[in-house]
Short mmCIF file of C-alpha atoms in Angstrom, two decimals:
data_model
loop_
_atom_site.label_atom_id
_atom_site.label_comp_id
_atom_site.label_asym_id
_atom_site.label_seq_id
_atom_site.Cartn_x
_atom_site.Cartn_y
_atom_site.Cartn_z
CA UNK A 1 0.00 0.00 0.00
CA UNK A 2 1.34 3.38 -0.89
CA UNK A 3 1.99 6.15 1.81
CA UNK A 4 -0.69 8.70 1.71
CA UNK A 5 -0.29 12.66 2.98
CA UNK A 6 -2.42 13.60 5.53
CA UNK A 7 -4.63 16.77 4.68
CA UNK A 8 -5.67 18.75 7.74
CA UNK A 9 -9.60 18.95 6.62
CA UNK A 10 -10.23 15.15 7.19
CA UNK A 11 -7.54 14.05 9.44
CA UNK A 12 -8.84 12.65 12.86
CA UNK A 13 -6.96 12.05 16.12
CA UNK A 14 -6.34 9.00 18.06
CA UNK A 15 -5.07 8.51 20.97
CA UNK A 16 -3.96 5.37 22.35
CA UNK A 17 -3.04 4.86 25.89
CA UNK A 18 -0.56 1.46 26.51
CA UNK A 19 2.77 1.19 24.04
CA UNK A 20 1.99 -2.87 24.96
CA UNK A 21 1.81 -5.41 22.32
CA UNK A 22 -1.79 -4.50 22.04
CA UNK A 23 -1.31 -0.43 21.78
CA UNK A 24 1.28 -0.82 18.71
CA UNK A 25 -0.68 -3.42 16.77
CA UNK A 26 -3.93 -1.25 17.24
CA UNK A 27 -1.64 1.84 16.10
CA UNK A 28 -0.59 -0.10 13.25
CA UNK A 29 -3.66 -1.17 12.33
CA UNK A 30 -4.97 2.56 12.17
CA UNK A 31 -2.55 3.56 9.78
CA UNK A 32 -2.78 0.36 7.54
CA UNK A 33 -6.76 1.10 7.33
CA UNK A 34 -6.76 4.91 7.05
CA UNK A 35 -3.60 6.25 6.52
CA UNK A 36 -5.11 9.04 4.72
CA UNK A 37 -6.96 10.26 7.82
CA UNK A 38 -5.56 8.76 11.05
CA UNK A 39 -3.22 11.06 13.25
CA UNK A 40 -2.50 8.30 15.90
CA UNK A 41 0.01 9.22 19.50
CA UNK A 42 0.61 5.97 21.69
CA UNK A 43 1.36 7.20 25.05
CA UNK A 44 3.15 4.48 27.47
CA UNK A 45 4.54 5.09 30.70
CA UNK A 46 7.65 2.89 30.36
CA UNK A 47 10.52 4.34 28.82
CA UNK A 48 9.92 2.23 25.50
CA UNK A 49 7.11 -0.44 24.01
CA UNK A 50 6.47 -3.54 24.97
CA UNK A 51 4.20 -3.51 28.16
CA UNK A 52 4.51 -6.79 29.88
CA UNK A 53 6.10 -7.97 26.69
CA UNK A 54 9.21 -5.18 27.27
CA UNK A 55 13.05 -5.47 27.12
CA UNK A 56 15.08 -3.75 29.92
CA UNK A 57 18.29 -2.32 29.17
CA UNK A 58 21.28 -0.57 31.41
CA UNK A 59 23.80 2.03 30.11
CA UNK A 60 26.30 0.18 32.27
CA UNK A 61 26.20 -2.94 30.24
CA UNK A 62 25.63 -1.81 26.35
CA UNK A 63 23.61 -3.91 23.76
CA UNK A 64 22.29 -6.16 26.84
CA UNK A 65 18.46 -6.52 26.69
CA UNK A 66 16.72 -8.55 29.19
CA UNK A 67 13.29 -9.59 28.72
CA UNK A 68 11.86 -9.49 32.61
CA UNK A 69 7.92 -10.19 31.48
CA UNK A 70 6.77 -12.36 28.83
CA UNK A 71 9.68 -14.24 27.38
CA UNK A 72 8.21 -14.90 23.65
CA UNK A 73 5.32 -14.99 21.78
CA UNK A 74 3.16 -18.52 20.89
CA UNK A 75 1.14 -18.18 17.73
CA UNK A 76 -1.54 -20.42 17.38
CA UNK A 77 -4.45 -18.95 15.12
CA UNK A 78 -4.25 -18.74 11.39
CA UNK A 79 -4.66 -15.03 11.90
CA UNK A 80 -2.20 -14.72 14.45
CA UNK A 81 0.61 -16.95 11.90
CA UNK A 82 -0.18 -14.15 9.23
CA UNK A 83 0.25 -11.29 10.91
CA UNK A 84 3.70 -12.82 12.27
CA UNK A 85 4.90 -13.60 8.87
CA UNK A 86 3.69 -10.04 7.39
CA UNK A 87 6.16 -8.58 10.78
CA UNK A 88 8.98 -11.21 9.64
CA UNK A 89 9.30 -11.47 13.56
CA UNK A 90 11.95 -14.22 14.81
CA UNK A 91 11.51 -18.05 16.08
CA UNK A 92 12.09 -18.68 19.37
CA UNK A 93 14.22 -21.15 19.32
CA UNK A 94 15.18 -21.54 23.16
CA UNK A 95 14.41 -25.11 25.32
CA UNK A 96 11.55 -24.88 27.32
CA UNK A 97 10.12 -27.42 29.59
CA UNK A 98 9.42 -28.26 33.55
CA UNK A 99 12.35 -27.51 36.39
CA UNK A 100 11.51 -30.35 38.94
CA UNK A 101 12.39 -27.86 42.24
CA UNK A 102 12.56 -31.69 44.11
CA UNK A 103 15.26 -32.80 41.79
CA UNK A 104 16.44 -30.05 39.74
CA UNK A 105 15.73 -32.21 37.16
CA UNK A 106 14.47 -30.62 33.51
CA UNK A 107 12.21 -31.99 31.24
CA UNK A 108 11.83 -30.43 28.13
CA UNK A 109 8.20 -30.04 27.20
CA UNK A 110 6.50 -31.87 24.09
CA UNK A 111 6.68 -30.24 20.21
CA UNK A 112 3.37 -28.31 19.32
CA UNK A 113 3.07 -28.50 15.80
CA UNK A 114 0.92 -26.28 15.29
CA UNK A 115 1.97 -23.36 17.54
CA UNK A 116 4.77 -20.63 16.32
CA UNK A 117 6.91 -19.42 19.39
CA UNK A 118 8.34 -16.29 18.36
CA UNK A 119 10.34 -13.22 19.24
CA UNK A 120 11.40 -9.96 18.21
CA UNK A 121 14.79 -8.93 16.42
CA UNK A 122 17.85 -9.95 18.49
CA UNK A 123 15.70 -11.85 21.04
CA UNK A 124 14.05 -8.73 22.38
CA UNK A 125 10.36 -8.81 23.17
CA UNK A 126 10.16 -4.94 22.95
CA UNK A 127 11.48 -5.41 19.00
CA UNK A 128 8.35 -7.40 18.52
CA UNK A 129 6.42 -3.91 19.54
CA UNK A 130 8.85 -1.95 17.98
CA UNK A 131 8.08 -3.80 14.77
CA UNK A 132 4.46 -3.21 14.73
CA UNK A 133 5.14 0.65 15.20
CA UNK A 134 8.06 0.46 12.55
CA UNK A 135 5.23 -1.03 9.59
CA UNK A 136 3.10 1.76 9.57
CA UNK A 137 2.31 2.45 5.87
CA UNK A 138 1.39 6.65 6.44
CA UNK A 139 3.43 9.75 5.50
CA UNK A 140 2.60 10.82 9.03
CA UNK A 141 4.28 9.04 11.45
CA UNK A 142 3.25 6.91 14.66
CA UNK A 143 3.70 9.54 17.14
CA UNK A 144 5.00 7.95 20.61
CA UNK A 145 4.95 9.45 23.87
CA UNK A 146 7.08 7.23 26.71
CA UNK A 147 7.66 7.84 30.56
CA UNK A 148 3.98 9.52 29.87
CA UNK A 149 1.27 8.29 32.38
CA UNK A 150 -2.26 9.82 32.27
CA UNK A 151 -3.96 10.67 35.39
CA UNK A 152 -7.11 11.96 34.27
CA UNK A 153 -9.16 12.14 31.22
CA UNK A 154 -11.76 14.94 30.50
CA UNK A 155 -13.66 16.41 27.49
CA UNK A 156 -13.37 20.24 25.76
CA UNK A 157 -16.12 21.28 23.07
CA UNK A 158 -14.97 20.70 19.56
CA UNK A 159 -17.13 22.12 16.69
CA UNK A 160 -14.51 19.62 14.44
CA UNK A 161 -15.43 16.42 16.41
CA UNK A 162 -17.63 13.65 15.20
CA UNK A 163 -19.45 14.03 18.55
CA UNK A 164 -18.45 18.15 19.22
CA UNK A 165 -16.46 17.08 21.59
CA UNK A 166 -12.23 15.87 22.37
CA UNK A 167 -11.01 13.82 24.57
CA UNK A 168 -8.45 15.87 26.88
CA UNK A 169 -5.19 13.49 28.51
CA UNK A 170 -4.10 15.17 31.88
CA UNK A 171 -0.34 14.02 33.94
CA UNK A 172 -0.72 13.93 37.25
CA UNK A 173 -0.14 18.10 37.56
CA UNK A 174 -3.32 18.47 35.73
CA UNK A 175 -1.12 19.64 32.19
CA UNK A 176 -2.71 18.36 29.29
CA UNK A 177 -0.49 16.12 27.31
CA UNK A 178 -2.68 15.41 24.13
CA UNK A 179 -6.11 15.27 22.94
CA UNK A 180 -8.03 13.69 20.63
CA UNK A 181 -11.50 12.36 18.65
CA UNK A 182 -11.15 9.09 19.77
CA UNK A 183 -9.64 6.92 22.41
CA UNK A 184 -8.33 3.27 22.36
CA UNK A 185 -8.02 1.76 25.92
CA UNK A 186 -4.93 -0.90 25.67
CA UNK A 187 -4.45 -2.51 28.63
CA UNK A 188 -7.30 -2.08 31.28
CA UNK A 189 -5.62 -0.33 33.79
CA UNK A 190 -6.81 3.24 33.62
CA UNK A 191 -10.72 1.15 33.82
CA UNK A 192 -10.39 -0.98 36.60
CA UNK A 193 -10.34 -0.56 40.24
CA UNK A 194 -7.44 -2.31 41.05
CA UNK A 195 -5.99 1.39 40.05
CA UNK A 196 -7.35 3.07 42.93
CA UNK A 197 -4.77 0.86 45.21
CA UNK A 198 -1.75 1.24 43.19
CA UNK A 199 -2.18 5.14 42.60
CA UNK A 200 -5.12 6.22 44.38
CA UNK A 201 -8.33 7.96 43.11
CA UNK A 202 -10.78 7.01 40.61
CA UNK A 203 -9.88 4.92 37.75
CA UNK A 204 -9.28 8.00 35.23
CA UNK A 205 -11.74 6.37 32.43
CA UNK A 206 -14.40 5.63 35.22
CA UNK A 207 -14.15 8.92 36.58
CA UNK A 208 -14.35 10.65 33.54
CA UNK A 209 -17.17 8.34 32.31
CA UNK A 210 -19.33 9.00 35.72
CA UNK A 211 -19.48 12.59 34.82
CA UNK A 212 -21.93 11.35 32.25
CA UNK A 213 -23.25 8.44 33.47
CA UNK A 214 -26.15 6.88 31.53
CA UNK A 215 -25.24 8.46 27.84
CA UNK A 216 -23.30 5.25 26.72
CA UNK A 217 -24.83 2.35 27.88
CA UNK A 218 -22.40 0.73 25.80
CA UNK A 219 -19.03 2.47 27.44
CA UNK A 220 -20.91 1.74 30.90
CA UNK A 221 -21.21 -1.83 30.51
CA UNK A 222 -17.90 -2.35 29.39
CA UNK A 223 -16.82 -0.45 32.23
CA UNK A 224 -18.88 -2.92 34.78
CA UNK A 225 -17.05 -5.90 32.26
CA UNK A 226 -13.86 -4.63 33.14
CA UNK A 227 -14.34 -4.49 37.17
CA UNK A 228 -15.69 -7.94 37.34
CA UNK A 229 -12.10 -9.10 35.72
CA UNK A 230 -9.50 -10.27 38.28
CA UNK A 231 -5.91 -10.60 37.77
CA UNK A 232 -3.15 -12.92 38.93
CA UNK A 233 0.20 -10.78 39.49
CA UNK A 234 3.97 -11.96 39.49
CA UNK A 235 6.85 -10.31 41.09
CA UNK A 236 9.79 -10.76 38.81
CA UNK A 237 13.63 -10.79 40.31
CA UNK A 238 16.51 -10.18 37.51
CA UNK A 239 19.85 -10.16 37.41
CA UNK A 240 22.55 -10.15 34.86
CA UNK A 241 25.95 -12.16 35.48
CA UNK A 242 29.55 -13.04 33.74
CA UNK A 243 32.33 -15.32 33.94
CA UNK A 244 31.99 -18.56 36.08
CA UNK A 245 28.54 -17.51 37.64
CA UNK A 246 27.41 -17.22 33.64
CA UNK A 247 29.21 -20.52 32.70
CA UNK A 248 26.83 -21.87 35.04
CA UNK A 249 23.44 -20.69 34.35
CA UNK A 250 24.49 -21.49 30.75
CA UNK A 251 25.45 -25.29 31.51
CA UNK A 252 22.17 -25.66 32.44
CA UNK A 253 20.32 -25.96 28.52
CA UNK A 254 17.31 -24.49 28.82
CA UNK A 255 15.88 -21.33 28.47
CA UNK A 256 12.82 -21.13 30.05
CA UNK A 257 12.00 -23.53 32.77
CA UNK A 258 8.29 -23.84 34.50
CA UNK A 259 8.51 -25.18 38.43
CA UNK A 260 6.96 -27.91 39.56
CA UNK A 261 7.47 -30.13 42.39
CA UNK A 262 6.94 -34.09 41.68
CA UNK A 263 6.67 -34.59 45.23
CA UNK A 264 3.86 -32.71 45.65
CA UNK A 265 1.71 -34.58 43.18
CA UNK A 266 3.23 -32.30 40.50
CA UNK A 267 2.00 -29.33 42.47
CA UNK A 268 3.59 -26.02 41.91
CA UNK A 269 6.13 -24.56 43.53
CA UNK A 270 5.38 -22.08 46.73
CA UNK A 271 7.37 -19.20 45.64
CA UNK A 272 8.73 -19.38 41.99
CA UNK A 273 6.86 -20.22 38.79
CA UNK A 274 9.14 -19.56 36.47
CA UNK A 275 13.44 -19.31 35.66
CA UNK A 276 14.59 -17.10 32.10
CA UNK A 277 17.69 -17.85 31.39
CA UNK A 278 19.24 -15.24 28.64
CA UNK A 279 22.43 -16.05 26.89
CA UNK A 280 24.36 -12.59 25.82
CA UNK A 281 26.62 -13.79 22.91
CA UNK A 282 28.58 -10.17 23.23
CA UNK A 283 30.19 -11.08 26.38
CA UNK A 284 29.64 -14.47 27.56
CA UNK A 285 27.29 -13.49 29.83
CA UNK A 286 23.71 -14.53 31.01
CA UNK A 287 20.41 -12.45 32.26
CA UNK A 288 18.47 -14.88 34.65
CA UNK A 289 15.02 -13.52 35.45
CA UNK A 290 12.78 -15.41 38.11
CA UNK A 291 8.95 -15.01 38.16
CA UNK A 292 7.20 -15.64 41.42
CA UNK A 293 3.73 -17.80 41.76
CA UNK A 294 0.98 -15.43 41.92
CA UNK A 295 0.32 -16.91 45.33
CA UNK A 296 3.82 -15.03 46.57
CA UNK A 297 2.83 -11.81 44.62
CA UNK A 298 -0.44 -11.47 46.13
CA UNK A 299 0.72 -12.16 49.77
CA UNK A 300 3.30 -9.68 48.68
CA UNK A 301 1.31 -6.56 47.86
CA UNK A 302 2.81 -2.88 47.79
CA UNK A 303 5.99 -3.23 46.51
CA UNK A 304 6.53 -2.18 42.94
CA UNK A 305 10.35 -2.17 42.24
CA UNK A 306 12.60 1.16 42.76
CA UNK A 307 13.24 0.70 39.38
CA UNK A 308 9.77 0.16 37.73
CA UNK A 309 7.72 2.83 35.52
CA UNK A 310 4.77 2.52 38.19
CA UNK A 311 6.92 4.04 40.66
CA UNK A 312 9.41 6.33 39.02
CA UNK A 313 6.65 7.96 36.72
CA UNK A 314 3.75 6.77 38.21
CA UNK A 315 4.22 7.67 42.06
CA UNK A 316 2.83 4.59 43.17
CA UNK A 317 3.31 3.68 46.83
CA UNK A 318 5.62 1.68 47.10
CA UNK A 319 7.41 -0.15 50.53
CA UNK A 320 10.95 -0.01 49.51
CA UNK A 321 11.83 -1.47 52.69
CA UNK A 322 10.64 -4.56 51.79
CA UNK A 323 12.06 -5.00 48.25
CA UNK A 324 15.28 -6.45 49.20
CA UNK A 325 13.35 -8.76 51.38
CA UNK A 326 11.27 -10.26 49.02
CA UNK A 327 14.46 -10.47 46.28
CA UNK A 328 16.05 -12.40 49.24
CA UNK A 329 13.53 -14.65 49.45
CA UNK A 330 13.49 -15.55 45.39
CA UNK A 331 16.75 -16.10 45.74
CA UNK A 332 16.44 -18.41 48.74
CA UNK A 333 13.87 -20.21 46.76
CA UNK A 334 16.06 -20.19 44.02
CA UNK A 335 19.18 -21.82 46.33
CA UNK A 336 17.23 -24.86 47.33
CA UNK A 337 16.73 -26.20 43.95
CA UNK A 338 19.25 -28.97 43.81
CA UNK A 339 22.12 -28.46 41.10
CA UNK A 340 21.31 -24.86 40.68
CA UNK A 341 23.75 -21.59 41.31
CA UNK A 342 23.43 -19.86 44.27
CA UNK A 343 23.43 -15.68 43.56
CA UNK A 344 25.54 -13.81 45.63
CA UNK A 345 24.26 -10.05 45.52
CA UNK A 346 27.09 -8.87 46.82
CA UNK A 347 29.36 -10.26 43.66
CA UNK A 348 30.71 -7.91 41.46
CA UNK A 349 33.33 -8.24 37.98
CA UNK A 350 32.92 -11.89 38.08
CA UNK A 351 29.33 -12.10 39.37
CA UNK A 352 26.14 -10.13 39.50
CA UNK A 353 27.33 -6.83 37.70
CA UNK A 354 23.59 -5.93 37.16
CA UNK A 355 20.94 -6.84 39.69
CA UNK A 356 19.28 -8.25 41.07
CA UNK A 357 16.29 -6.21 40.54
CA UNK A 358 12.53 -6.20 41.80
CA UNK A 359 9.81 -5.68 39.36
CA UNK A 360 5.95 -6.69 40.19
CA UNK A 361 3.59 -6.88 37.21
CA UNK A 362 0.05 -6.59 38.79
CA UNK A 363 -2.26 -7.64 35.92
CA UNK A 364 0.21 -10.52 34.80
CA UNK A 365 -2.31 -12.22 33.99
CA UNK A 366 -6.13 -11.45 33.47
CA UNK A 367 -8.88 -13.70 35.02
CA UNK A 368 -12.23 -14.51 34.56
CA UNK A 369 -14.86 -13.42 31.40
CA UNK A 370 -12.89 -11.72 28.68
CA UNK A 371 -14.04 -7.78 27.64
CA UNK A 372 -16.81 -9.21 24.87
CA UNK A 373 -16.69 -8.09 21.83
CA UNK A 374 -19.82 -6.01 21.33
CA UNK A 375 -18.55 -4.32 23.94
CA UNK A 376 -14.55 -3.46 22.47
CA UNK A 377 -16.33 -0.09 20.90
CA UNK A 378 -17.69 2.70 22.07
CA UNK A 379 -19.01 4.45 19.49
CA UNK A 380 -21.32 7.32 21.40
CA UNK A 381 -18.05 7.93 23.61
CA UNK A 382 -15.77 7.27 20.52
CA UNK A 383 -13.44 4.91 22.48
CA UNK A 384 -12.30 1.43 21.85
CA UNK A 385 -10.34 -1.42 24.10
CA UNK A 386 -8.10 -3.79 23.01
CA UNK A 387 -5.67 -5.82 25.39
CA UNK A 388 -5.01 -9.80 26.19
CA UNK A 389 -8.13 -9.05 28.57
CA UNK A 390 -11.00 -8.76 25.56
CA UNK A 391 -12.21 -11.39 23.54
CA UNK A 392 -10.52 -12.63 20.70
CA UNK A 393 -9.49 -16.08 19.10
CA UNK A 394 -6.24 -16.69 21.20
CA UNK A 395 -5.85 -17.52 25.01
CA UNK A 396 -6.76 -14.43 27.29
CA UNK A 397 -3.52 -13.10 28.79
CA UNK A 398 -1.35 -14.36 26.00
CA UNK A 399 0.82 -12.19 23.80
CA UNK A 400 -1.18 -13.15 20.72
CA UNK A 401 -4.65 -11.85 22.31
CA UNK A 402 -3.35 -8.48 22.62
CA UNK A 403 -1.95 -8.52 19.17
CA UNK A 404 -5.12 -9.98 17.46
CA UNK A 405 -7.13 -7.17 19.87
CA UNK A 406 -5.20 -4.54 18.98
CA UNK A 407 -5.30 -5.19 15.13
CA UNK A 408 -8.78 -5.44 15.31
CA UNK A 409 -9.75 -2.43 17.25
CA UNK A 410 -7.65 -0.23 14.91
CA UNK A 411 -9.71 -1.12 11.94
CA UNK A 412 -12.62 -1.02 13.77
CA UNK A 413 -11.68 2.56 14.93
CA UNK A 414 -11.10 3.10 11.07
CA UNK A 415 -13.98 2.15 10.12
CA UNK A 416 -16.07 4.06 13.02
CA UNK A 417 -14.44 7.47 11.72
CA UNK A 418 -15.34 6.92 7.93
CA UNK A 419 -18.69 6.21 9.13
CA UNK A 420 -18.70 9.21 11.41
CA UNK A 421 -16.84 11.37 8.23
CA UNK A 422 -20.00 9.79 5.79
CA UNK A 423 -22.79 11.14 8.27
CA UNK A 424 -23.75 8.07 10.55
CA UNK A 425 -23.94 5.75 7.58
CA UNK A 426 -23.64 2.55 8.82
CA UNK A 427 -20.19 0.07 7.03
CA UNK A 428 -19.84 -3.04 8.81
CA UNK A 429 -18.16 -1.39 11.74
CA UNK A 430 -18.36 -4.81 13.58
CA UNK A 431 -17.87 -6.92 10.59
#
C-alpha cells in the first residue's frame, strides 16, 4: 500500500493509551486502514514499548536486553501466523520445559506443531512492539509518547469532532499532554479498580465516564465488564551475570524452565513459577530472570520495584523497605533447587554486575470473562479497548490476544471514523 499525505480537513486524532503489544498493533492497524486520515500518538509510561512484553536495558552494560515479562510470543491462530509472517518477527528457538524444584531435574516439554513461538529482532520482546510501530504504511508518522502516564481524562467542546467534543489526557499536575477524537483503551488499567490501590483515586476512564453516566450504555457496561475481571500478578527478580557464575546458568540448557514439584503430586512450587535464562553472545554473559507464583505476589502486595515505571513515573506507593526482602527470598527459593547456582548479591566483575532487581507486574495475567466483543467499541463515547483481557481467538492473557485485539480495534476505529466522516452511515463497523 502506498503512503498517503495527511490533509488537515479530514484528518482525525487518536489517541492510544498502553505502548503494549496490544497499543502498537492497534496503532498499526490505524494507519494500515486509514492512513489518509488517522493522526495516531501511543502514550506508554515505560521508557519504551512492549508492556509486559518489554526489554530492559542498562547504560552500564551496552547492547544487553533482558526480557523481565513475557519471554516470547506462541502463535496459534491462522490469523495470528499471518500477521507474524507479514512482521517477519523471529523463532524462538530456546528449550523450554518443567524444572523439577525436588530434583532439579528438567524436562523439556513436548513439540506443538501447530503453535509458532516467536520473538522480536535480536531476542528482544520490545522489537516485537517496535516492529508493529516500525510497519506503519502513512506519510505521518506513529507519534509515541514514553515515561507519559495519564492521570485523568476529561472532554473540551470541539465544533470539528464527530461528537463536538475531544477527549483531553491530563499528567498527574493536571497539564494536558494530548487530545483527541477518539480513544483506544490498551491494557485495562486506567478502567479498573485495582488502580485506585496502586495510585489512588478514581480509575481516570471511570471517573471521567461518571461525569456522564447513563449516555453510553455501551461504554458503561464495558466499564462494569472490566471491574468484574481479576488478575493474577507476578513479582519478577533479575539479574545479569559473567564469567563462572554465567558458565553456570548457561550449563544448564534451557531457556525457560516452568517449576513444579513431583513430590507434591506435581503441584507447583510455593514461591517461583518460572526461571529465564538469557544467553548474551557479546560477552559471555547470562540475564536470569525469576517469576514468582501469583500466590507469593499477592501475599506480597505494595511493593513495585525502585526501578519500575509505576513508581518512578507513576508515584505509586511503594514499601521499599521490603524489596530487598522479598528479592532475598526468590533467591532463597532459588538456592534450594538442587544443582542450581546460588546468587551472591554482593558479587561484582565476576558475578552479578547488574541486579538483582525487583519488578511486580500486577495484571500478569487477566482472570475470569474476557471484555466481549460487542462491547470493544464505544461508538457514542468514541473509544475502543483492546488488550489480552478482551475477547478474541487466542488464550486471554497471551501475547497473541493483545496482538489480534489490537489489530482489530484499529480497523474497527477506522472504520467508526469513515462512518462518522459519511454522516452516521452505517459500514460493517463490527464486521
Amino acid at each position: 500500500m502506498a503512503a498517503t499525505t495527511i490533509t488537515s480537513a479530514s484528518a482525525y486524532d487518536v489517541a492510544i493509551i498502553g505502548g503494549g503489544i496490544a497499543g502498537c498493533a492497534a496503532a498499526r492497524s490505524l494507519t494500515l486502514h486509514d492512513p489518509a486520515h488517522a493522526k495516531v500518538t501511543v502514550y506508554e509510561i515505560g521508557r519504551g514499548p512492549g508492556g509486559r512484553a518489554s526489554t530492559r536495558r542498562t547504560r552500564s552494560i551496552p547492547g544487553l536486553g533482558l526480557n523481565h515479562g513475557a519471554p516470547y510470543a506462541d502463535i496459534c491462530s491462522l490469523e495470528g501466523k499471518e500477521l507474524v509472517r507479514d512482521l517477519g518477527l523471529m523463532e524462538f528457538r530456546g528449550m523450554r520445559g518443567w524444572v523439577d524444584s525436588a530434583s532439579g531435574g528438567f524436562t523439556s516439554f513436548e513439540e506443538e506443531e501447530d503453535t509458532r513461538f516467536v520473538t522480536g529482532a535480536d531476542n528482544e520482546m520490545s522489537n516485537l512492539a517496535s516492529s508493529l510501530l516500525a510497519s506503519s504504511t502513512s506519510n505521518t508518522p506513529i507519534t509515541t509518547r514514553y515515561s507519559s502516564m495519564i492521570r485523568s481524562l476529561s472532554h473540551i467542546p470541539s465544533p470539528t469532532s464527530p461528537n463536538g467534543q475531544r477527549w483531553q489526557l491530563h499528567d498527574k499536575s493536571g497539564t494536558t499532554l494530548g487530545s483527541a477524537d477518539y480513544l483506544i483503551i490498551a491494557g485495562s488499567g486506567i478502567a479498573h479498580p485495582r488502580w485506585t490501590d496502586t495510585f489512588g483515586g478514581d480509575p481516570p476512564l471511570v471517573a471521567a465516564a461518571a461525569k456522564n453516566k447513563g449516555n453510553d450504555a455501551i461504554l458503561d457496561n464495558a466499564l462494569a465488564s472490566i471491574a468484574r475481571q481479576k488478575s493474577d500478578p507476578i513479582l519478577a527478580v533479575f539479574f545479569y551475570c559473567t564469567g563462572d557464575a554465567a558458565t553456570k546458568w548457561r550449563e544448564l540448557g534451557f531457556q525457560i524452565g516452568k517449576l513444579r514439584n513431583t513430590n507434591n503430586h506435581d503441584g507447583p512450587h510455593e514461591v517461583l513459577s518460572k526461571i529465564i535464562i538469557q544467553p548474551h553472545e557479546e560477552d559471555g554473559g547470562c540475564a536470569v530472570v525469576l517469576h514468582s507464583t501469583a500466590e507469593f505476589a499477592r501475599a506480597n502486595t505494595g511493593v513495585f520495584g525502585s526501578t519500575s515505571s509505576a513508581a518512578r513515573v507513576g508515584d505509586a506507593s511503594s514499601d521499599s523497605s521490603r524489596e530487598d526482602i522479598l528479592i532475598a527470598q526468590m533467591l532463597q527459593a532459588l538456592s534450594a533447587i538442587p544443582g542450581y547456582p546460588t546468587v551472591d548479591t554482593t558479587m561484582t566483575a565476576d558475578g552479578a554486575s547488574y541486579g538483582p532487581l525487583l519488578h511486580r507486574w500486577g495484571n500478569a495475567f487477566p482472570v475470569g470473562d474476557p471484555l466481549a466483543r460487542d462491547l470493544t467499541v464505544c461508538p457514542i463515547s468514541r473509544v475502543g479497548f483492546c488488550g489480552d483481557y478482551t475477547e478474541t481467538e487466542a488464550r486471554m492473557g497471551s501475547v497473541e490476544a493483545a496482538l489480534l485485539s489490537g489489530t482489530s480495534i484499529g480497523e474497527r476505529i477506522a472504520r467508526l471514523a469513515k462512518r462518522d466522516r459519511d454522516g452516521g452511515a452505517e459500514d460493517g463497523m463490527d464486521g
